[in-house]
XYZ file of C-alpha atoms in Angstrom:
723
model
C -37.100 -87.506 -50.110
C -35.197 -84.973 -52.151
C -33.692 -81.959 -50.513
C -34.438 -78.902 -52.282
C -32.183 -75.848 -51.948
C -33.201 -72.524 -53.489
C -30.840 -69.746 -55.227
C -31.833 -66.763 -54.443
C -30.078 -62.955 -54.960
C -30.673 -59.760 -56.984
C -30.529 -59.696 -60.860
C -27.496 -59.650 -62.375
C -25.490 -61.428 -59.396
C -24.473 -64.235 -61.220
C -27.124 -66.517 -59.797
C -27.782 -67.872 -63.293
C -23.928 -68.574 -63.875
C -23.744 -70.556 -60.554
C -26.734 -72.244 -61.537
C -25.453 -73.745 -64.365
C -22.186 -74.447 -63.184
C -24.035 -76.616 -60.155
C -26.446 -78.492 -62.177
C -24.528 -78.650 -65.579
C -27.217 -80.688 -67.991
C -29.410 -81.757 -65.094
C -31.758 -79.082 -65.705
C -35.536 -78.985 -66.332
C -37.650 -76.123 -66.990
C -41.140 -75.764 -65.873
C -43.382 -73.296 -64.919
C -44.369 -72.098 -61.208
C -47.874 -73.146 -60.160
C -50.730 -70.986 -61.288
C -48.594 -68.636 -63.168
C -46.282 -68.757 -66.509
C -43.281 -67.611 -65.038
C -40.004 -69.740 -66.216
C -39.143 -72.503 -63.304
C -35.727 -73.601 -63.593
C -34.751 -76.671 -61.540
C -31.935 -78.919 -61.502
C -30.093 -82.182 -59.731
C -26.710 -80.991 -58.123
C -23.645 -82.519 -59.774
C -22.743 -85.655 -57.579
C -25.925 -85.148 -55.758
C -29.155 -87.143 -57.161
C -31.274 -86.562 -54.074
C -30.126 -82.766 -54.103
C -32.723 -80.279 -56.386
C -31.336 -76.703 -57.157
C -34.324 -74.208 -57.280
C -32.939 -71.354 -59.539
C -35.506 -68.373 -58.419
C -36.314 -65.285 -60.304
C -33.864 -62.398 -59.585
C -35.145 -60.020 -57.293
C -34.505 -56.762 -55.158
C -36.710 -57.857 -51.880
C -39.165 -59.343 -50.547
C -41.709 -56.770 -50.736
C -43.278 -57.800 -53.936
C -43.985 -55.455 -56.523
C -43.507 -57.743 -59.758
C -44.671 -60.884 -60.437
C -41.098 -62.151 -60.533
C -40.810 -60.961 -56.480
C -44.520 -62.563 -55.645
C -43.243 -65.989 -57.197
C -39.777 -65.922 -55.264
C -41.867 -64.928 -52.214
C -44.675 -67.272 -52.185
C -42.323 -70.177 -53.224
C -40.056 -69.444 -50.050
C -42.891 -68.994 -47.479
C -45.165 -71.819 -49.073
C -42.962 -74.394 -50.415
C -39.794 -73.628 -47.477
C -37.021 -74.702 -49.476
C -34.557 -77.071 -46.807
C -31.773 -73.903 -47.509
C -31.322 -70.987 -49.122
C -27.901 -70.201 -51.293
C -28.125 -66.145 -51.222
C -25.973 -65.102 -53.883
C -24.483 -61.292 -53.399
C -22.449 -59.414 -55.898
C -19.305 -58.686 -53.614
C -18.846 -55.704 -56.105
C -22.065 -53.998 -55.012
C -22.437 -55.626 -51.313
C -24.605 -52.880 -49.590
C -27.286 -53.162 -51.851
C -27.223 -56.946 -52.183
C -27.871 -57.230 -48.039
C -31.128 -55.643 -48.123
C -32.551 -58.710 -49.845
C -30.063 -61.176 -47.443
C -31.619 -59.315 -43.986
C -35.095 -60.413 -45.473
C -34.312 -64.028 -46.309
C -32.599 -64.354 -42.817
C -35.723 -63.300 -41.213
C -38.049 -66.306 -42.987
C -36.047 -69.230 -40.447
C -35.072 -70.979 -43.130
C -31.315 -71.867 -43.163
C -29.051 -69.590 -45.204
C -25.630 -69.424 -46.582
C -24.356 -66.412 -48.278
C -22.325 -66.635 -51.191
C -20.083 -63.404 -51.603
C -19.691 -63.759 -55.548
C -17.648 -61.631 -58.144
C -14.370 -61.777 -55.583
C -12.137 -61.956 -58.563
C -13.299 -58.378 -59.323
C -13.027 -57.481 -55.535
C -9.741 -58.426 -55.641
C -8.867 -56.599 -58.642
C -10.050 -53.690 -57.567
C -7.907 -53.891 -54.406
C -10.784 -54.116 -52.033
C -11.324 -56.276 -48.771
C -14.092 -58.042 -47.521
C -13.671 -59.589 -44.067
C -15.851 -62.657 -44.503
C -15.174 -64.112 -41.028
C -16.636 -60.499 -39.445
C -19.195 -60.626 -42.154
C -20.567 -64.156 -41.122
C -20.210 -63.159 -37.175
C -22.654 -60.357 -38.126
C -25.071 -61.995 -40.020
C -25.212 -64.945 -37.895
C -24.688 -67.253 -40.863
C -21.437 -68.880 -42.934
C -20.162 -66.808 -45.335
C -18.102 -68.280 -48.385
C -16.182 -66.645 -51.049
C -17.007 -67.607 -54.941
C -16.619 -66.719 -58.556
C -19.405 -68.326 -60.661
C -17.469 -67.261 -63.617
C -14.618 -68.727 -62.833
C -15.711 -71.760 -61.201
C -14.245 -71.108 -57.847
C -15.391 -71.747 -54.302
C -18.870 -72.822 -55.905
C -18.758 -76.688 -55.029
C -17.519 -75.665 -51.475
C -20.557 -73.505 -51.215
C -22.932 -76.125 -52.632
C -21.452 -79.023 -50.154
C -22.484 -76.368 -47.210
C -25.476 -75.491 -48.325
C -26.411 -79.286 -48.498
C -25.127 -79.820 -44.814
C -26.837 -77.095 -43.741
C -29.975 -78.202 -45.226
C -29.584 -81.936 -43.841
C -28.899 -80.646 -40.430
C -32.273 -78.192 -40.433
C -30.383 -75.595 -38.513
C -32.337 -72.135 -38.866
C -30.632 -68.875 -39.389
C -31.805 -66.545 -36.838
C -31.951 -62.828 -37.533
C -29.279 -61.232 -35.493
C -29.971 -57.338 -36.230
C -32.614 -55.628 -34.291
C -34.576 -52.348 -35.485
C -35.202 -49.025 -33.458
C -36.094 -49.916 -29.757
C -39.508 -48.465 -30.251
C -40.082 -50.780 -33.582
C -38.562 -53.712 -31.707
C -40.937 -53.546 -28.883
C -43.851 -53.447 -31.289
C -42.774 -56.320 -33.167
C -41.936 -58.119 -29.851
C -45.927 -57.793 -29.125
C -46.723 -58.778 -32.825
C -44.662 -61.635 -32.595
C -46.643 -62.614 -29.429
C -49.964 -62.055 -31.108
C -49.774 -63.764 -34.255
C -49.516 -66.857 -32.137
C -49.504 -70.327 -33.785
C -51.535 -68.442 -36.554
C -47.762 -69.080 -38.520
C -45.046 -71.408 -38.398
C -42.800 -70.520 -35.089
C -39.784 -69.838 -37.375
C -41.800 -67.130 -39.541
C -42.943 -64.913 -36.473
C -40.707 -62.258 -37.325
C -41.144 -62.245 -40.908
C -44.810 -61.830 -40.580
C -44.473 -59.260 -37.696
C -42.394 -57.160 -39.958
C -44.851 -58.040 -42.749
C -47.331 -56.547 -40.783
C -45.578 -53.379 -39.950
C -44.678 -52.696 -43.468
C -48.820 -52.988 -44.302
C -47.776 -55.803 -46.957
C -51.450 -56.343 -48.393
C -51.297 -60.262 -48.646
C -50.318 -60.683 -44.849
C -51.995 -58.145 -43.745
C -55.276 -60.048 -45.000
C -54.119 -63.277 -43.847
C -53.521 -62.076 -40.376
C -56.475 -59.626 -40.209
C -57.970 -61.036 -37.266
C -54.689 -60.373 -34.767
C -56.305 -58.315 -32.138
C -54.619 -54.348 -31.906
C -52.132 -54.691 -34.455
C -53.278 -51.752 -36.566
C -53.637 -49.390 -33.556
C -50.224 -50.460 -32.497
C -48.739 -49.575 -35.855
C -50.694 -46.248 -35.707
C -49.345 -45.435 -32.440
C -45.598 -45.897 -33.607
C -46.164 -44.123 -36.447
C -47.299 -41.355 -34.703
C -44.651 -41.346 -32.243
C -42.074 -41.803 -35.017
C -43.633 -39.274 -37.397
C -43.057 -41.558 -40.444
C -45.142 -44.736 -41.797
C -43.470 -48.348 -40.599
C -42.733 -49.450 -44.102
C -40.230 -46.159 -44.412
C -39.093 -46.848 -40.643
C -38.435 -50.766 -41.034
C -36.710 -49.871 -44.645
C -34.478 -47.176 -43.091
C -33.633 -49.213 -40.061
C -32.513 -52.251 -42.348
C -29.914 -49.835 -43.800
C -28.715 -48.290 -41.135
C -28.080 -51.968 -39.935
C -26.373 -52.653 -43.242
C -24.102 -49.489 -43.212
C -22.988 -50.779 -39.627
C -21.874 -54.078 -41.364
C -20.181 -52.272 -44.043
C -18.180 -50.254 -42.003
C -16.877 -53.050 -40.466
C -16.673 -55.437 -42.871
C -15.909 -53.795 -46.002
C -12.409 -52.033 -46.930
C -12.647 -50.293 -50.157
C -8.914 -48.956 -51.589
C -9.972 -46.067 -53.867
C -12.748 -44.305 -51.836
C -14.283 -41.714 -54.228
C -11.470 -43.103 -57.310
C -13.468 -44.256 -60.174
C -13.277 -47.838 -60.920
C -12.251 -49.006 -64.313
C -16.146 -49.576 -65.038
C -16.785 -46.343 -64.232
C -13.977 -44.912 -66.898
C -15.704 -47.018 -69.070
C -19.108 -45.933 -68.289
C -18.225 -42.447 -68.687
C -18.047 -43.454 -72.615
C -20.528 -45.991 -73.227
C -23.162 -44.480 -71.465
C -22.219 -40.690 -72.264
C -25.515 -38.480 -73.116
C -24.385 -38.139 -76.518
C -21.776 -41.107 -77.343
C -23.934 -43.531 -75.929
C -26.297 -44.110 -78.921
C -24.068 -43.831 -81.772
C -21.892 -46.574 -79.713
C -24.676 -48.927 -78.957
C -25.877 -48.438 -83.112
C -22.085 -49.012 -83.804
C -21.739 -52.363 -81.867
C -24.957 -53.700 -82.984
C -24.175 -53.050 -86.705
C -20.701 -54.306 -86.256
C -22.565 -57.720 -84.902
C -24.714 -57.901 -87.763
C -22.418 -57.114 -90.282
C -19.855 -59.853 -89.040
C -22.624 -62.309 -88.233
C -24.728 -61.808 -91.362
C -22.702 -60.433 -93.914
C -18.991 -61.491 -94.038
C -18.010 -64.178 -91.463
C -21.299 -65.090 -91.181
C -21.931 -65.669 -95.015
C -19.025 -67.106 -95.607
C -20.069 -70.083 -93.087
C -23.364 -70.427 -94.417
C -22.088 -70.503 -97.707
C -20.191 -73.591 -97.211
C -23.212 -75.147 -95.562
C -25.559 -74.511 -98.116
C -23.076 -74.998 -101.351
C -21.259 -77.701 -99.578
C -23.398 -79.716 -96.869
C -26.753 -79.368 -98.752
C -25.248 -78.374 -102.002
C -22.702 -79.781 -104.132
C -20.313 -81.487 -101.406
C -17.293 -80.421 -99.987
C -13.852 -81.422 -99.303
C -12.281 -82.668 -96.483
C -8.512 -83.421 -95.908
C -8.468 -83.219 -100.030
C -10.996 -86.122 -100.085
C -14.677 -85.312 -101.913
C -17.319 -85.501 -99.385
C -20.923 -85.558 -100.684
C -23.680 -82.954 -99.585
C -26.517 -84.665 -97.635
C -29.067 -84.262 -100.666
C -26.689 -86.543 -102.505
C -25.706 -88.989 -100.019
C -29.933 -89.532 -99.460
C -30.944 -89.686 -103.057
C -27.976 -92.427 -103.595
C -29.571 -94.325 -100.814
C -33.258 -93.837 -102.347
C -32.178 -94.889 -105.345
C -30.226 -97.868 -104.317
C -33.336 -99.539 -102.396
C -35.606 -98.471 -105.391
C -38.075 -96.007 -103.473
C -41.085 -94.779 -105.231
C -41.054 -91.623 -107.139
C -43.309 -90.109 -105.081
C -41.450 -90.900 -101.437
C -38.477 -89.699 -103.485
C -39.988 -86.522 -104.219
C -41.328 -85.791 -100.517
C -37.806 -86.605 -98.949
C -35.852 -84.654 -101.680
C -37.832 -81.833 -102.903
C -39.729 -81.847 -99.234
C -38.008 -82.442 -96.475
C -34.257 -82.120 -97.492
C -35.103 -78.916 -99.482
C -37.496 -77.231 -96.958
C -35.437 -78.131 -93.514
C -31.945 -78.130 -95.852
C -32.735 -74.382 -96.509
C -33.253 -73.497 -92.873
C -30.622 -75.279 -91.627
C -28.068 -74.054 -93.659
C -28.307 -70.642 -92.055
C -27.481 -72.056 -88.821
C -23.701 -70.820 -88.724
C -24.944 -67.030 -89.496
C -27.019 -67.443 -86.067
C -24.683 -69.556 -84.030
C -22.149 -66.411 -84.975
C -24.720 -63.861 -83.766
C -25.648 -66.039 -80.761
C -21.905 -65.791 -79.427
C -21.957 -62.052 -80.100
C -24.913 -61.378 -77.807
C -23.679 -63.732 -75.339
C -20.532 -62.046 -74.956
C -22.063 -58.634 -74.949
C -24.732 -59.913 -72.041
C -22.095 -61.778 -70.422
C -19.610 -58.719 -69.908
C -22.412 -56.319 -68.786
C -22.683 -54.329 -71.457
C -26.238 -55.147 -72.270
C -27.158 -54.225 -68.732
C -26.030 -50.420 -69.890
C -28.027 -50.667 -73.213
C -30.869 -51.106 -71.210
C -29.965 -48.097 -68.789
C -29.362 -45.919 -72.252
C -32.411 -46.908 -73.808
C -34.519 -45.893 -70.629
C -33.239 -42.286 -71.020
C -34.621 -42.179 -74.790
C -37.624 -44.452 -74.219
C -38.820 -42.724 -71.495
C -39.246 -39.776 -73.671
C -41.455 -41.644 -76.016
C -43.633 -42.831 -72.937
C -41.898 -46.506 -72.400
C -39.962 -47.222 -69.860
C -36.123 -49.057 -69.751
C -37.508 -51.958 -68.670
C -39.372 -52.252 -71.933
C -36.081 -52.987 -73.409
C -35.004 -55.753 -71.411
C -37.849 -58.072 -72.966
C -36.635 -57.273 -76.430
C -33.055 -57.693 -75.934
C -34.355 -61.330 -74.349
C -36.742 -61.292 -77.856
C -33.186 -61.340 -79.813
C -33.242 -64.911 -79.185
C -36.551 -65.793 -79.208
C -39.829 -63.810 -78.843
C -41.650 -66.108 -76.503
C -39.122 -65.316 -73.391
C -39.148 -62.032 -74.079
C -42.805 -61.720 -74.032
C -42.657 -63.336 -70.670
C -39.754 -60.838 -69.695
C -42.766 -58.215 -69.639
C -43.873 -59.493 -66.504
C -41.271 -57.680 -64.653
C -43.041 -54.203 -65.356
C -44.990 -53.030 -62.555
C -47.509 -50.832 -64.643
C -49.975 -52.944 -66.545
C -50.389 -50.218 -69.651
C -46.460 -50.257 -70.061
C -46.469 -54.260 -69.879
C -49.316 -54.399 -72.489
C -47.687 -52.269 -74.627
C -44.146 -54.000 -74.076
C -45.851 -57.113 -74.977
C -47.124 -55.960 -78.140
C -43.896 -54.343 -79.575
C -41.209 -56.746 -78.243
C -41.528 -58.871 -81.144
C -40.422 -56.047 -83.361
C -37.141 -56.987 -82.955
C -35.458 -59.234 -85.221
C -35.506 -62.897 -82.906
C -33.793 -66.135 -84.003
C -36.418 -67.419 -86.196
C -36.072 -64.182 -88.541
C -32.312 -64.098 -89.342
C -32.819 -66.970 -92.097
C -35.202 -64.701 -93.732
C -32.910 -61.761 -93.474
C -30.149 -63.726 -94.683
C -32.063 -64.798 -97.490
C -33.301 -61.419 -98.600
C -29.814 -59.960 -98.185
C -28.122 -62.794 -100.246
C -30.721 -63.463 -102.697
C -32.097 -59.990 -103.814
C -29.343 -57.433 -102.738
C -26.374 -59.961 -103.342
C -24.880 -60.152 -99.807
C -25.216 -56.329 -99.472
C -23.707 -54.802 -96.026
C -26.671 -52.641 -94.835
C -29.504 -55.062 -95.042
C -29.186 -57.245 -91.917
C -28.171 -54.089 -89.534
C -31.354 -52.153 -90.894
C -33.471 -54.729 -90.140
C -32.548 -54.668 -86.606
C -32.893 -50.571 -86.676
C -36.118 -50.975 -88.474
C -37.212 -53.059 -85.465
C -36.293 -50.594 -83.200
C -37.659 -47.621 -85.017
C -41.242 -49.518 -84.885
C -40.836 -49.464 -81.359
C -40.446 -46.335 -80.738
C -42.594 -44.766 -82.980
C -45.359 -47.397 -81.318
C -44.793 -45.796 -78.049
C -45.218 -42.383 -79.407
C -48.583 -43.107 -80.707
C -49.756 -45.411 -78.547
C -48.831 -43.399 -75.605
C -51.139 -40.644 -77.075
C -54.202 -43.288 -76.738
C -56.708 -43.473 -73.906
C -55.872 -47.068 -73.713
C -52.099 -46.301 -72.824
C -51.798 -43.052 -71.364
C -50.367 -42.242 -68.187
C -46.363 -41.930 -67.112
C -43.883 -44.557 -67.677
C -43.198 -46.839 -64.445
C -39.953 -45.872 -62.966
C -36.752 -47.975 -63.837
C -34.291 -49.017 -61.022
C -31.467 -51.404 -62.234
C -27.970 -52.402 -60.966
C -24.961 -51.964 -63.256
C -22.623 -54.996 -62.855
C -18.876 -54.309 -63.367
C -17.366 -54.808 -66.398
C -15.452 -58.185 -66.695
C -14.742 -61.084 -69.214
C -16.757 -64.043 -69.653
C -15.278 -67.274 -70.224
C -15.310 -68.989 -73.291
C -17.578 -72.171 -71.949
C -20.289 -69.485 -70.742
C -20.451 -67.989 -74.286
C -20.234 -71.774 -75.823
C -23.112 -72.652 -73.009
C -25.426 -69.905 -74.157
C -24.648 -70.033 -78.264
C -25.500 -73.727 -77.743
C -28.774 -73.306 -75.929
C -29.950 -70.910 -78.405
C -28.663 -72.809 -81.511
C -30.215 -75.903 -80.257
C -33.332 -74.567 -79.596
C -33.703 -73.516 -83.466
C -32.388 -76.478 -84.694
C -34.887 -78.982 -82.331
C -37.536 -76.574 -84.085
C -36.466 -77.312 -87.632
C -36.714 -81.179 -86.854
C -40.008 -80.829 -85.484
C -42.555 -77.656 -86.520
C -40.459 -76.840 -89.446
C -40.043 -80.586 -90.796
C -43.998 -81.235 -90.133
C -44.753 -77.608 -92.155
C -42.117 -78.442 -95.220
C -43.955 -81.921 -95.440
C -47.823 -80.149 -95.560
C -46.243 -77.286 -98.374
C -44.825 -80.315 -100.456
C -48.134 -82.177 -100.446
C -49.930 -79.139 -100.823
C -47.828 -78.050 -104.016
C -47.427 -81.585 -105.348
C -51.127 -82.593 -105.633
C -54.467 -80.733 -107.106
C -57.357 -81.236 -108.682
C -57.365 -81.802 -112.470
C -59.686 -82.904 -115.313
C -59.410 -86.394 -114.453
C -59.917 -85.749 -110.635
C -57.536 -85.315 -107.395
C -53.825 -86.681 -107.586
C -50.276 -85.574 -108.300
C -49.761 -82.526 -110.506
C -46.859 -81.926 -112.909
C -47.406 -77.836 -112.821
C -47.213 -76.677 -109.237
C -49.545 -73.603 -110.561
C -52.579 -76.182 -110.740
C -51.822 -77.360 -107.038
C -53.894 -76.962 -104.000
C -51.321 -74.422 -102.511
C -51.390 -72.646 -105.640
C -55.235 -72.281 -105.431
C -55.054 -71.001 -101.582
C -51.993 -68.904 -102.795
C -53.968 -67.536 -105.645
C -56.859 -66.102 -103.243
C -54.563 -64.495 -100.733
C -51.995 -63.367 -103.200
C -54.111 -59.799 -104.395
C -54.294 -58.737 -100.506
C -50.287 -58.430 -100.843
C -50.180 -56.668 -104.528
C -49.859 -53.605 -103.111
C -47.048 -54.381 -101.046
C -45.161 -55.733 -104.405
C -45.002 -59.537 -103.693
C -48.675 -60.309 -105.023
C -47.761 -63.727 -106.541
C -49.130 -66.670 -104.938
C -45.695 -68.236 -103.689
C -44.346 -65.156 -101.469
C -48.106 -65.181 -99.979
C -48.119 -68.775 -99.366
C -44.860 -68.081 -97.674
C -45.623 -65.409 -95.320
C -48.446 -67.160 -94.175
C -46.472 -70.439 -93.671
C -44.124 -67.692 -91.389
C -47.268 -67.661 -88.797
C -46.281 -71.217 -87.556
C -42.731 -70.681 -87.539
C -40.920 -67.762 -89.001
C -38.191 -70.005 -90.201
C -41.110 -71.421 -92.245
C -40.694 -68.601 -94.801
C -37.336 -69.914 -95.670
C -38.323 -73.490 -95.833
C -41.411 -72.884 -97.963
C -39.250 -71.281 -100.372
C -36.950 -74.097 -100.352
C -39.652 -76.261 -101.461
C -41.306 -73.791 -103.906
C -38.332 -72.706 -105.754
C -36.225 -75.666 -105.645
C -33.173 -74.651 -103.522
C -32.604 -78.443 -102.979
C -30.950 -77.992 -106.485
C -27.797 -77.070 -107.163
C -26.070 -75.239 -110.312
C -22.949 -76.630 -112.060
C -20.906 -74.613 -110.165
C -22.170 -75.821 -106.475
C -23.872 -72.194 -105.900
C -27.930 -72.614 -105.076
C -30.193 -71.194 -107.536
C -31.091 -67.562 -105.807
C -32.022 -66.445 -109.200
C -35.319 -67.885 -109.589
C -36.188 -66.237 -106.057
C -34.573 -63.404 -107.437
C -36.628 -63.359 -110.360
C -39.859 -63.359 -108.896
C -39.581 -60.176 -106.995
C -37.702 -56.603 -107.323
C -35.557 -55.513 -104.825
C -37.976 -53.116 -103.463
C -40.477 -55.671 -103.003
C -37.876 -58.268 -101.577
C -37.117 -55.281 -98.980
C -41.078 -54.838 -98.445
C -41.229 -58.704 -97.939
C -38.612 -58.297 -95.471
C -39.909 -55.819 -93.306
C -43.907 -57.278 -93.344
C -42.489 -60.360 -91.923
C -40.192 -58.670 -88.917
C -43.461 -56.612 -88.094
C -46.367 -58.785 -88.584
C -47.666 -61.029 -85.815
C -45.179 -63.583 -84.773
C -45.239 -67.416 -84.876
C -48.016 -69.285 -83.133
C -45.561 -70.077 -80.047
C -45.279 -66.147 -79.575
C -48.782 -65.827 -80.211
C -49.775 -68.207 -77.205
C -47.309 -66.243 -74.907
C -49.300 -63.104 -76.190
C -52.282 -64.884 -74.945
C -51.314 -65.890 -71.412
C -49.269 -62.755 -70.631
C -52.515 -60.463 -71.618
C -54.940 -62.909 -70.223
C -57.432 -61.351 -72.163
C -58.972 -62.523 -75.469
C -59.509 -58.834 -76.367
C -56.019 -57.584 -75.829
C -54.867 -60.766 -77.694
C -56.427 -59.520 -80.938
C -55.695 -56.036 -80.189
C -51.923 -56.966 -80.208
C -52.257 -58.942 -83.184
C -54.278 -56.620 -84.936
C -51.921 -53.716 -84.238
C -48.673 -55.919 -85.203
C -50.170 -57.083 -88.410
C -51.793 -53.713 -89.603
C -48.684 -51.991 -88.803
C -46.511 -54.006 -90.540
C -48.890 -54.010 -93.595
C -48.997 -50.085 -93.867
C -45.175 -49.706 -93.171
C -44.382 -52.395 -96.141
C -46.988 -50.472 -98.225
C -45.063 -47.252 -97.509
C -41.658 -49.131 -98.233
C -42.929 -50.497 -101.591
C -44.757 -47.270 -102.885
C -42.230 -44.890 -102.126
C -39.388 -47.096 -103.216
C -40.982 -47.778 -106.594
C -41.318 -44.244 -106.812
C -37.546 -43.604 -106.242
C -36.109 -46.016 -108.255
C -38.542 -46.274 -111.269
C -40.604 -43.314 -111.075
C -43.563 -44.948 -110.954
C -46.638 -43.240 -109.812
C -50.320 -44.131 -109.015
C -53.011 -44.796 -106.556
C -51.046 -46.839 -104.388
C -48.546 -43.943 -104.149
C -50.938 -41.468 -103.052
C -52.067 -43.833 -100.250
C -48.364 -44.393 -99.077
C -48.203 -40.563 -98.803
C -51.380 -40.020 -97.339
C -50.154 -42.895 -94.426
C -47.094 -41.010 -93.895
C -48.777 -37.753 -93.575
C -51.165 -39.636 -91.122
C -48.014 -41.256 -89.239
C -46.192 -37.798 -88.761
C -49.254 -36.130 -87.565
C -49.512 -39.028 -84.880
C -46.094 -38.816 -83.982
C -46.247 -34.955 -83.148
C -49.415 -34.741 -82.081
C -49.777 -33.507 -78.427
C -50.721 -35.890 -75.722
C -53.811 -36.122 -74.395
C -54.053 -34.809 -70.756
C -54.133 -37.944 -68.266
C -57.976 -37.839 -67.039
C -57.407 -40.226 -64.085
C -54.378 -37.535 -63.083
C -56.803 -34.624 -63.431
C -59.773 -36.402 -61.426
C -57.102 -37.033 -58.293
C -55.872 -33.275 -58.984
C -59.351 -31.770 -58.938
C -60.590 -34.170 -55.997
C -57.225 -33.043 -53.862
C -58.287 -29.417 -54.650
C -61.499 -29.740 -53.309
């Protein structure tokens, strides 16, 4: 029978880094029973019978978010053999709150004090032996980032789990509270496991709804709770919380020596600049501009040009030798075996041209992923959430809404799932509706394609795409908060800001590879299948002699379907059937937009100089229409996988269609305004579409400046209290 060890700790304590180090590639991901919160497990290196469970990062076992509910239910219901409690040594006081609760569960606990390298660098001192004695559990020093002490911590956790030695809580609450707790423990008796009596007794004092419901038949408990609240002139939940912090303060006083009391740390000095009220936003904009500029426009473009022109183009040189391209090698092989023309067309013009057009952008994405991994690992992205909370709150959103959007920059699915950390249901729904406005990895090839083919690699296209997403989120927050569906104050936002530290190359490479591999895997499955379907639909059609292969693409099934849809997009500037089909196939997977263009415009063919024929695509639409096309694909309904995540998280068909309808409608209207106003500015063309665009902008501005509707619920409560 396998041994289960749960990793528990606050967000940003280094838990995920430790999990990756302990399990390596032996990880598997699923969902917790009954919910769609991601469940990460892995086999401990060197131990086939030891499973490490990575619990969601939580602040306490008094659940407010779905993440905290999942963590507590697992610890109470599944009862792992041991808990490896990771705490941030540079912020030990806040982290110990969860630790005191974990030790009340009656499960063996070993504490790992992480980020000791930062503690030592600051000149601070944590007396591990005293801390261990005070808490009543073994305490070890580790640095998950540098891999120091992690093997020792894991081995001690395994030993603890095998011995089944529970970790009893050593702290005591105030005399009056302790007496009531002892009384409750006796009364609940064998209604719960013997080692859990302390935890359940405290939860009854804290009036935890779930626990209270489970133990509602315990006699006279409510009477005793009311009595202690009357005697101490406070509610028992506040009393317990206060006593925990008194206990934690006594530990800190004896076990933690801070060298520079009242003196600003290096992180504090940096934060004075990067979180400054006036400088924070310009700095964030400059950093993201630089990230996208380097990833998409300069270094990323050079790498992608090498992939497109060499690997999937005309070949490249390696140590002075001419290396043929992948299409050339495949074509030679097919000719050698005498492959049928139709099959050769499918492989070269369908699969290679379509999938190759997508994979050619992998170098740009890997560079972007490396930048994002660095910003996340060094601690800056946590500051961005803090910065954006200040801005979002003015527009009716919480800073918690920005965290899913940061995650969504890699993939929209985990970004949408991350919205469950938002307690307020209205804010959570609004976040789900707007998270996918941030360009994810699947949209990067579209950005790079439009920037390269239509704007000749212009420096501003890629960064502007990111800020179009941010603007759409902020404007949506302002407008939606003025409707009855979303009105109300945003949820409060509390977040730990970890100390700045230099991430390791290994962690950045791991993060970059995980995101990149996910993209490549999708190219080998969903996009592969889609390009085959697109190739078939554009190669076959009905002619006078019946159904068969067609020489002219305009006679194909795809052209017939595209011509039905094309008029819908004519006001947006790209009303030809090829662009319409590409946008629709993007609903399956956003990368399909590039793959479809690859099939339809023959990106598999190269000119004599090795460069791809971007001009074929460029000739199909103007620069203004191209930017309109880009904006539509950035803002419209996401891929099927993300739609499925929206459906699961909304858990309501009506809300699902509201979200999809809002995203698609907003994308259409914004793209229409971009094309119509852009055409007026660049060519002086004025027509009915221009009038409609101006009316839409006037209406949009009105909705932005329109006063908020009074919160009816708040008014009812106010009136009731007045009575």
